[in-house]
XYZ file of C-alpha atoms in Angstrom:
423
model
C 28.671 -35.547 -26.978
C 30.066 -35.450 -23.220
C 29.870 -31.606 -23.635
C 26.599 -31.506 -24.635
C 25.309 -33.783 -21.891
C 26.714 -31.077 -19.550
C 25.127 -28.397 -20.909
C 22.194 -29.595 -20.047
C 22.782 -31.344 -16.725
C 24.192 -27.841 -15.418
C 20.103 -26.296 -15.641
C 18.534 -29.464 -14.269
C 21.158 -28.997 -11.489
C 20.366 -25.398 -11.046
C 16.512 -26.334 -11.155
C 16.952 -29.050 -8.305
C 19.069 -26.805 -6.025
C 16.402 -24.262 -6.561
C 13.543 -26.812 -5.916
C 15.443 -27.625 -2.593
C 15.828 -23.988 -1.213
C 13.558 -23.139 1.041
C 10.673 -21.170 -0.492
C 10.890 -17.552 1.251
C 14.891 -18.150 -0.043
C 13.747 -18.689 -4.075
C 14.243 -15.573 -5.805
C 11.664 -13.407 -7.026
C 12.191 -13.060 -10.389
C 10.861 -13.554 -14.039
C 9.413 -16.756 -15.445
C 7.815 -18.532 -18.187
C 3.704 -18.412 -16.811
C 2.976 -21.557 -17.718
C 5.566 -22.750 -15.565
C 3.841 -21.407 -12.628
C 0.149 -22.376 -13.843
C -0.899 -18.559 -15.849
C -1.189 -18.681 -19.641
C 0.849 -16.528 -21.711
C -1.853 -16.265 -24.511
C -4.843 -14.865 -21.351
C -2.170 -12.809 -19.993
C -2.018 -10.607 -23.171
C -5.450 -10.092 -22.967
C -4.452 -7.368 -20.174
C -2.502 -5.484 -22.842
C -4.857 -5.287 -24.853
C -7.008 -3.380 -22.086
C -5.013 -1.489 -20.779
C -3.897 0.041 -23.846
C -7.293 0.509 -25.059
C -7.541 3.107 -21.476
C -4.584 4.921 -22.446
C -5.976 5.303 -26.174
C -9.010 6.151 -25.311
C -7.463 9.046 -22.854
C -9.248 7.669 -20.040
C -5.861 6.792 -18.139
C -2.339 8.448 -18.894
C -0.393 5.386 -18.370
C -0.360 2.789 -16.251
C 2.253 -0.279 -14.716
C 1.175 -3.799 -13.410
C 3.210 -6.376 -11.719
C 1.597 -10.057 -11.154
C 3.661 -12.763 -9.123
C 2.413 -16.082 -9.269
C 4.431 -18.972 -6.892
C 6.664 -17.079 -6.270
C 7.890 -15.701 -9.761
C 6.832 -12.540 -11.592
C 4.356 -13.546 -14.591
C 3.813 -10.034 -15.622
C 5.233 -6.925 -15.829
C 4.247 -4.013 -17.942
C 3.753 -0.784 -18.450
C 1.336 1.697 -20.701
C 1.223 4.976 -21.571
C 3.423 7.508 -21.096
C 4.928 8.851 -17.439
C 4.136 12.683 -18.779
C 1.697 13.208 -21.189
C 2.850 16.577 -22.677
C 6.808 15.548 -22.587
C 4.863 12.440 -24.206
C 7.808 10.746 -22.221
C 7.097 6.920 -22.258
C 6.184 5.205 -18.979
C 8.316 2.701 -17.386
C 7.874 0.475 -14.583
C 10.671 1.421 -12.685
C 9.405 5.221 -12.544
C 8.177 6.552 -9.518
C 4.816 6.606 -8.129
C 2.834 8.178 -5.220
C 1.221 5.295 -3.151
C -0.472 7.660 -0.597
C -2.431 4.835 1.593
C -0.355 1.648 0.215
C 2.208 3.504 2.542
C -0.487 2.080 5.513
C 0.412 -1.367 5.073
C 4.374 -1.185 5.858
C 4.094 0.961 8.806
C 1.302 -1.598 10.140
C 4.010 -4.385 9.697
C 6.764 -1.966 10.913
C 4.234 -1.838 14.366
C 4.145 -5.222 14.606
C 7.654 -5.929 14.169
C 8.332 -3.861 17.042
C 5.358 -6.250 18.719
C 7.673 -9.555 17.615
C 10.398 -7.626 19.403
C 8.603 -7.133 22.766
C 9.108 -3.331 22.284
C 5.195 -2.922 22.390
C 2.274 -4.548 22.420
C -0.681 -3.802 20.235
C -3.059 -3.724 22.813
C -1.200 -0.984 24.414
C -2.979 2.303 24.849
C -2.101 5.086 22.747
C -1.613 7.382 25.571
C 1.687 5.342 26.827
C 3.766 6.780 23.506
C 1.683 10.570 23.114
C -0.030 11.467 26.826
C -2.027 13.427 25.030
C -4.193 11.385 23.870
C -5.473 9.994 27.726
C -8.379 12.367 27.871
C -9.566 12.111 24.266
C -12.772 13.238 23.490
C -15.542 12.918 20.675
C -17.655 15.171 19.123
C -21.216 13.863 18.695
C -22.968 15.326 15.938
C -26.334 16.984 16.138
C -27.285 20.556 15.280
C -24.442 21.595 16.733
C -22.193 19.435 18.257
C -21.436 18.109 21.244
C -18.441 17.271 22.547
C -17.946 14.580 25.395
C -15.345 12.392 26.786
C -14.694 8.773 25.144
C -15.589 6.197 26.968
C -12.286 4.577 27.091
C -8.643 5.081 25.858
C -7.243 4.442 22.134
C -5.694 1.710 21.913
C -2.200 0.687 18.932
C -4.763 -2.043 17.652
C -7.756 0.680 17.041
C -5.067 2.425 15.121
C -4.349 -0.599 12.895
C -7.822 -1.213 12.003
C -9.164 2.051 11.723
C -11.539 1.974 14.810
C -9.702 4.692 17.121
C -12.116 7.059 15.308
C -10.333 9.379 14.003
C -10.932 10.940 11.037
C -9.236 12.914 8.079
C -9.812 16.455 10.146
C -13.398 16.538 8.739
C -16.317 15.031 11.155
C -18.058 16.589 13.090
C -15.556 19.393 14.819
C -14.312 19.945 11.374
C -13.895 23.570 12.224
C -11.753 22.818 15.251
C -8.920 20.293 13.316
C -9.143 22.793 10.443
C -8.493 26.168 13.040
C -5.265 23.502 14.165
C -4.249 23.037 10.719
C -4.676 19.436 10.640
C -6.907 18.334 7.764
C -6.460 15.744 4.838
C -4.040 12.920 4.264
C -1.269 15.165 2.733
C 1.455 15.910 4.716
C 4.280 16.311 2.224
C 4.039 20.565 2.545
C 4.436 20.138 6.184
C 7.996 21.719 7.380
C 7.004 19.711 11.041
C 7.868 16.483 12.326
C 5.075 13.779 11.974
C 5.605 13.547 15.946
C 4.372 17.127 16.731
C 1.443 17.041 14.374
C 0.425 14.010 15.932
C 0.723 15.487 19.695
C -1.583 17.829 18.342
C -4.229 15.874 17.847
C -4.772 14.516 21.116
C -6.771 17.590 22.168
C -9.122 17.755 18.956
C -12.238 16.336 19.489
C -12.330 12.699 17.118
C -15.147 11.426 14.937
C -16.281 8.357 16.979
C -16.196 6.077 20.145
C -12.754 4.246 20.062
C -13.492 0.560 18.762
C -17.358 1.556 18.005
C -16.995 1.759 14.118
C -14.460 1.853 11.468
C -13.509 5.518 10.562
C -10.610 6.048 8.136
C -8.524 8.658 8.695
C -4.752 9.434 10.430
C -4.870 6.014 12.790
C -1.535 4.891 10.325
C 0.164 8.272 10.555
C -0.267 8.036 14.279
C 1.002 4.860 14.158
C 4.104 5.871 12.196
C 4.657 8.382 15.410
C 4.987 5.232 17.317
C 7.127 3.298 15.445
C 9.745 6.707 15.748
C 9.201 7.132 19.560
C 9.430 3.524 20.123
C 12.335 2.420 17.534
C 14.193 5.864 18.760
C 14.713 6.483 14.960
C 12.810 8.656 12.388
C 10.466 6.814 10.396
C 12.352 6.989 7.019
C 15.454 5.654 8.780
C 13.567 2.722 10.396
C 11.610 1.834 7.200
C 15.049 1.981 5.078
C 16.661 -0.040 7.314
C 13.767 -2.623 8.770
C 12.098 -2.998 5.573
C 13.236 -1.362 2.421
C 16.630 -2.874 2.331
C 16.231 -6.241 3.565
C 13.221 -6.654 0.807
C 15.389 -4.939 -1.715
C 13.061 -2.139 -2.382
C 15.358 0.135 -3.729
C 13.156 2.754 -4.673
C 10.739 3.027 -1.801
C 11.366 6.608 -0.292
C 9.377 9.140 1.700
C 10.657 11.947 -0.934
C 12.047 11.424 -4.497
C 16.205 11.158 -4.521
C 17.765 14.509 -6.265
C 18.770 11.849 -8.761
C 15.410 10.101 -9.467
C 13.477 13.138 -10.149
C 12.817 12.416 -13.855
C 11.185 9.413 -13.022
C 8.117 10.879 -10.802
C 5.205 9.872 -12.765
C 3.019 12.948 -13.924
C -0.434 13.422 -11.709
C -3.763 14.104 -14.042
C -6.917 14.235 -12.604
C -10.243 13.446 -14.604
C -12.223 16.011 -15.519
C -16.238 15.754 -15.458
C -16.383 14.985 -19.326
C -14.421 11.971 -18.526
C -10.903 13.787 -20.159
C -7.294 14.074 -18.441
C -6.123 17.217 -17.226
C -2.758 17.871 -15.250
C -3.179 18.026 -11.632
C -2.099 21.416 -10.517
C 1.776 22.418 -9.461
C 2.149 21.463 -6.629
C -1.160 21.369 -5.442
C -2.663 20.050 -1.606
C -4.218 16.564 -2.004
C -5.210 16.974 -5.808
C -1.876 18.228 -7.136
C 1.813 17.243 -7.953
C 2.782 17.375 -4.706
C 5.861 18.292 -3.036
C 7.752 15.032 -3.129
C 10.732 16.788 -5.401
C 10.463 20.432 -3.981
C 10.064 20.944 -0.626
C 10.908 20.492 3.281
C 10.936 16.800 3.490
C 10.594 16.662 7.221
C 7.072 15.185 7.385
C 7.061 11.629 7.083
C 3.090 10.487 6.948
C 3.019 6.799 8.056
C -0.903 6.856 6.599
C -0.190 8.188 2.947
C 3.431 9.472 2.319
C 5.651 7.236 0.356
C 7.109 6.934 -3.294
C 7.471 3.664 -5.077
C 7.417 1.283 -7.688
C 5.069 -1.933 -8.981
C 8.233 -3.740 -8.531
C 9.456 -2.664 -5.372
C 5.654 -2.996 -3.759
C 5.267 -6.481 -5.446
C 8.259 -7.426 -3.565
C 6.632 -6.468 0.274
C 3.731 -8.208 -1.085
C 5.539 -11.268 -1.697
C 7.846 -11.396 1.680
C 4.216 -11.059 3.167
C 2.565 -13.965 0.832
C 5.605 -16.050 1.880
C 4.827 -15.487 5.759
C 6.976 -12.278 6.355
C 10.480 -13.289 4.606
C 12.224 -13.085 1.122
C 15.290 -13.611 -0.247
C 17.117 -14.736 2.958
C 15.889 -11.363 4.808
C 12.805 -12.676 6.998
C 10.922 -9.276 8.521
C 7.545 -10.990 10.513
C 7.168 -14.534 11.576
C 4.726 -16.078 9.813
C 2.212 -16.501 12.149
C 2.495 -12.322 12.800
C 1.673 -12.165 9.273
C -1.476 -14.658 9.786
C -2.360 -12.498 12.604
C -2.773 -9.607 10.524
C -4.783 -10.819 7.394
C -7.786 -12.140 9.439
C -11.044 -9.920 10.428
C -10.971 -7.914 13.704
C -13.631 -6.112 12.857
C -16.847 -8.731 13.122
C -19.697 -6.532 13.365
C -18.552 -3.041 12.788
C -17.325 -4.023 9.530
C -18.757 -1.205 7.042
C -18.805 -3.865 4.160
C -20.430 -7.202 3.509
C -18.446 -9.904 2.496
C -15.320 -8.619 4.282
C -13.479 -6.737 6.880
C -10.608 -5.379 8.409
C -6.876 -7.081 9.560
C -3.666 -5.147 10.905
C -3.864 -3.381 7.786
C -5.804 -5.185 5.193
C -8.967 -5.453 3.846
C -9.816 -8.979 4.553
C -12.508 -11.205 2.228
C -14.514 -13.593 4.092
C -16.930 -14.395 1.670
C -17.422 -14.226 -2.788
C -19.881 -13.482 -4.355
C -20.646 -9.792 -3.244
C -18.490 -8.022 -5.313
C -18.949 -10.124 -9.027
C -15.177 -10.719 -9.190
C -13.208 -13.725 -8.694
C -11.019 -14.522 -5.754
C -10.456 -16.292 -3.083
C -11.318 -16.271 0.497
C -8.621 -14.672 2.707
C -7.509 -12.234 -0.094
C -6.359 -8.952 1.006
C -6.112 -5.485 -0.450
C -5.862 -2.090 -0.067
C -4.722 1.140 -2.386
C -3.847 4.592 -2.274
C -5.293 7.836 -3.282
C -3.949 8.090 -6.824
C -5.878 5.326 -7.991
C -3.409 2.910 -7.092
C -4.116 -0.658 -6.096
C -2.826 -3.899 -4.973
C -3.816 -7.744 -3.227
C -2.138 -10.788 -2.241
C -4.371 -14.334 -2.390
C -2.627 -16.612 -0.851
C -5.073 -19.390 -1.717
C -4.184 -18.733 -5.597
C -0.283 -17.933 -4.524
C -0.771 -14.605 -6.299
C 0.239 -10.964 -5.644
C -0.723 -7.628 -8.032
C 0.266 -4.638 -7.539
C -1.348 -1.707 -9.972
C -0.008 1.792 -10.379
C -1.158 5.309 -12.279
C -1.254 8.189 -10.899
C -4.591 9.770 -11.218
C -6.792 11.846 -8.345
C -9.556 12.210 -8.620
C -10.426 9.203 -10.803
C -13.786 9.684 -11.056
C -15.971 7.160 -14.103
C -12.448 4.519 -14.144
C -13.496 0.909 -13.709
C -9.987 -0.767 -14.478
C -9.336 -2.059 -11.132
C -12.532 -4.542 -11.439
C -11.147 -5.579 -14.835
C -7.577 -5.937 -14.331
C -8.810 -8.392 -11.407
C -10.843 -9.806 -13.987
C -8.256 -10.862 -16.247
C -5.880 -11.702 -13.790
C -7.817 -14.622 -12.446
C -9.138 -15.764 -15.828
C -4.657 -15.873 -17.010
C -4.601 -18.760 -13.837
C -4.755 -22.545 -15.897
C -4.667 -24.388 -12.483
């Protein structure tokens, strides 16, 4: 009998040292859902769409991680990694997160804020002089190009207002004659610093802080974070961010040993099949993330990851910048960057734009459930991911399909998620 009695006392034990720790020290690991409020029976529901897209050939496979307080409800994956190796997809294979990249190099910027190393507010100029005479080319007929009316500043970079483009606005012809177009940089044997330099004499796409114009404002920033830091950006993000987090496989370029788990690319074609993306391709294409000079590292759309490994930034962030003992961002830096700072040049209603984020102000616009303060982004491959803090929640969604044109999943996988939550 005694030995019984302390086979159980030794969980309860374990459960009330656990309940004690603080919560950014809990570890993020699996758990029963009910535990944390999500039904196990709703939760299936998921599988059964998501297998119904692979199928159906619509998607080639797919991997979802959901966290709920602070545990991991979900994780799955469907479909297979390479469709004609029909090699099964797992979710610790490798994915291209093109723009999720955005969101760690905007919290690698403001760690160096927390740090006194810069200040957001700063103008561009001070890190790349180049940039202190920027101009703007103003479309018309043909068009004109005259001086902006004041400098770029780090936090116009953050949230997309610096107004500069992807190389294709109005002087289109002038960023394509300097070879600087599109959000791929992998096949670049250049340092991100010297394409960036570059750019300060192209003409940009708007007025700083007039509107919000998506383009190479992150890979700029990533520029920063290496002049400022006095490291490359790989080295800083490894050492800042990927290892403290434990994001083990979070890279710029896929390890020599890891190449077998790069997920194939597909793209889908106009009668709504799959098709493999070409070898290596430019921005619809394999890429050279195996293969290639690996000196480029694009702050705005260059890394590798995992569900796993991005559910895990996702949670140090919902936790107010810290997990697992390893705290990156106070939590009022973090609060600083998931509220609006975009008011009225927001292009969308309902929400706008943080240090980063997509921001939701208001429900209702989009037909989805959610909270107010959720924030989101994705990436280029049809990736996706948010964090509600409100509902405790973080999802993070990868496949790896460009372009995805006709594929609705995201709304639905949002869809189920909230409908799995019992309380």
């Amino acid at each position: 009998m005694k030995k019984y009695r302390r086979s159980i006392a030794l969980p309860v034990i374990l459960l009330t040292l656990l309940a004690c720790m603080p919560a950014e020290a809990q570890p993020f690991t699996e758990t029963y859902p009910e535990s944390v409020g999500v039904s196990s029976d709703r939760l299936e529901r998921i599988d059964d769409v998501l297998q119904e897209y692979v199928d159906d050939g619509r998607l080639p496979g797919a991997a979802l991680v959901i966290g709920r307080r602070g545990k991991i409800v979900y994780e799955k994956a469907f479909g297979m990694r390479d469709l004609e190796a029909e090699d099964e997809l797992s979710t610790d294979d490798l994915f291209r997160i093109a723009s999720q990249t955005k969101a760690i190099v905007s919290a690698a910027v403001m760690m160096l804020q927390e740090r006194g190393a810069l200040l957001i507010d700063d103008e561009l100029s001070r890190y790349f002089p180049g940039f202190e005479n920027s101009t703007v080319a103003v479309a018309g007929d043909t068009y004109e190009i005259v001086p902006a009316e004041r400098e770029i500043t780090l936090r116009d970079l953050l949230t997309h207002t610096s107004g500069i483009g992807y190389g294709g606005g109005p002087a289109a012809d002038r960023w394509e004659e300097a070879g600087i177009q599109g959000w791929y940089f992998a096949d670049r044997d250049e340092p991100i610093a010297e394409t960036v330099a570059r750019m300060g004499s192209l003409p940009m796409d708007a007025q700083p802080g007039e509107s919000f114009v998506y383009g190479y404002s992150t890979d700029i920033l990533g520029a920063v974070v290496e002049k400022v830091s006095g490291h490359p950006l790989d080295e800083f993000l490894e050492s800042e961010i990927f290892e403290p987090l434990g994001m083990d496989d979070t890279h710029f370029y896929v390890p020599e040993d890891a190449s077998d788990r790069l997920t194939v690319v597909y793209s889908v074609q106009e009668d709504g099949t799959l098709e493999r993306a070409p070898d290596p391709g430019h921005m619809v294409g394999q890429g050279m993330y195996v293969d290639g000079p690996r000196t480029s590292f694009s702050g705005g759309a260059g890394l590798i990851s995992t569900p796993g490994d991005y559910a895990r930034f996702l949670e140090a962030l919902r936790r107010g910048g810290a997990l697992d003992d390893a705290r990156i961002l106070s939590p009022k830096t973090v609060e600083l960057m998931t509220v609006d700072h975009l008011h009225d040049v927001s292009p969308w209603d309902g929400s706008g734009f943080g240090l980063g984020f997509e921001v939701i102000e208001e429900l209702g616009h989009d037909g989805l459930p959610g909270s107010v303060g959720l924030y989101r982004w994705g990436g280029a491959y049809h990736s996706t991911y948010w964090v509600d803090p409100a509902e405790e929640l973080v999802v993070a969604y990868m496949t790896q399909v460009i372009p995805a044109g006709g594929l609705d999943e995201h709304a639905r996988i949002r869809a189920l998620v909230y409908q799995s939550l019992l309380d």
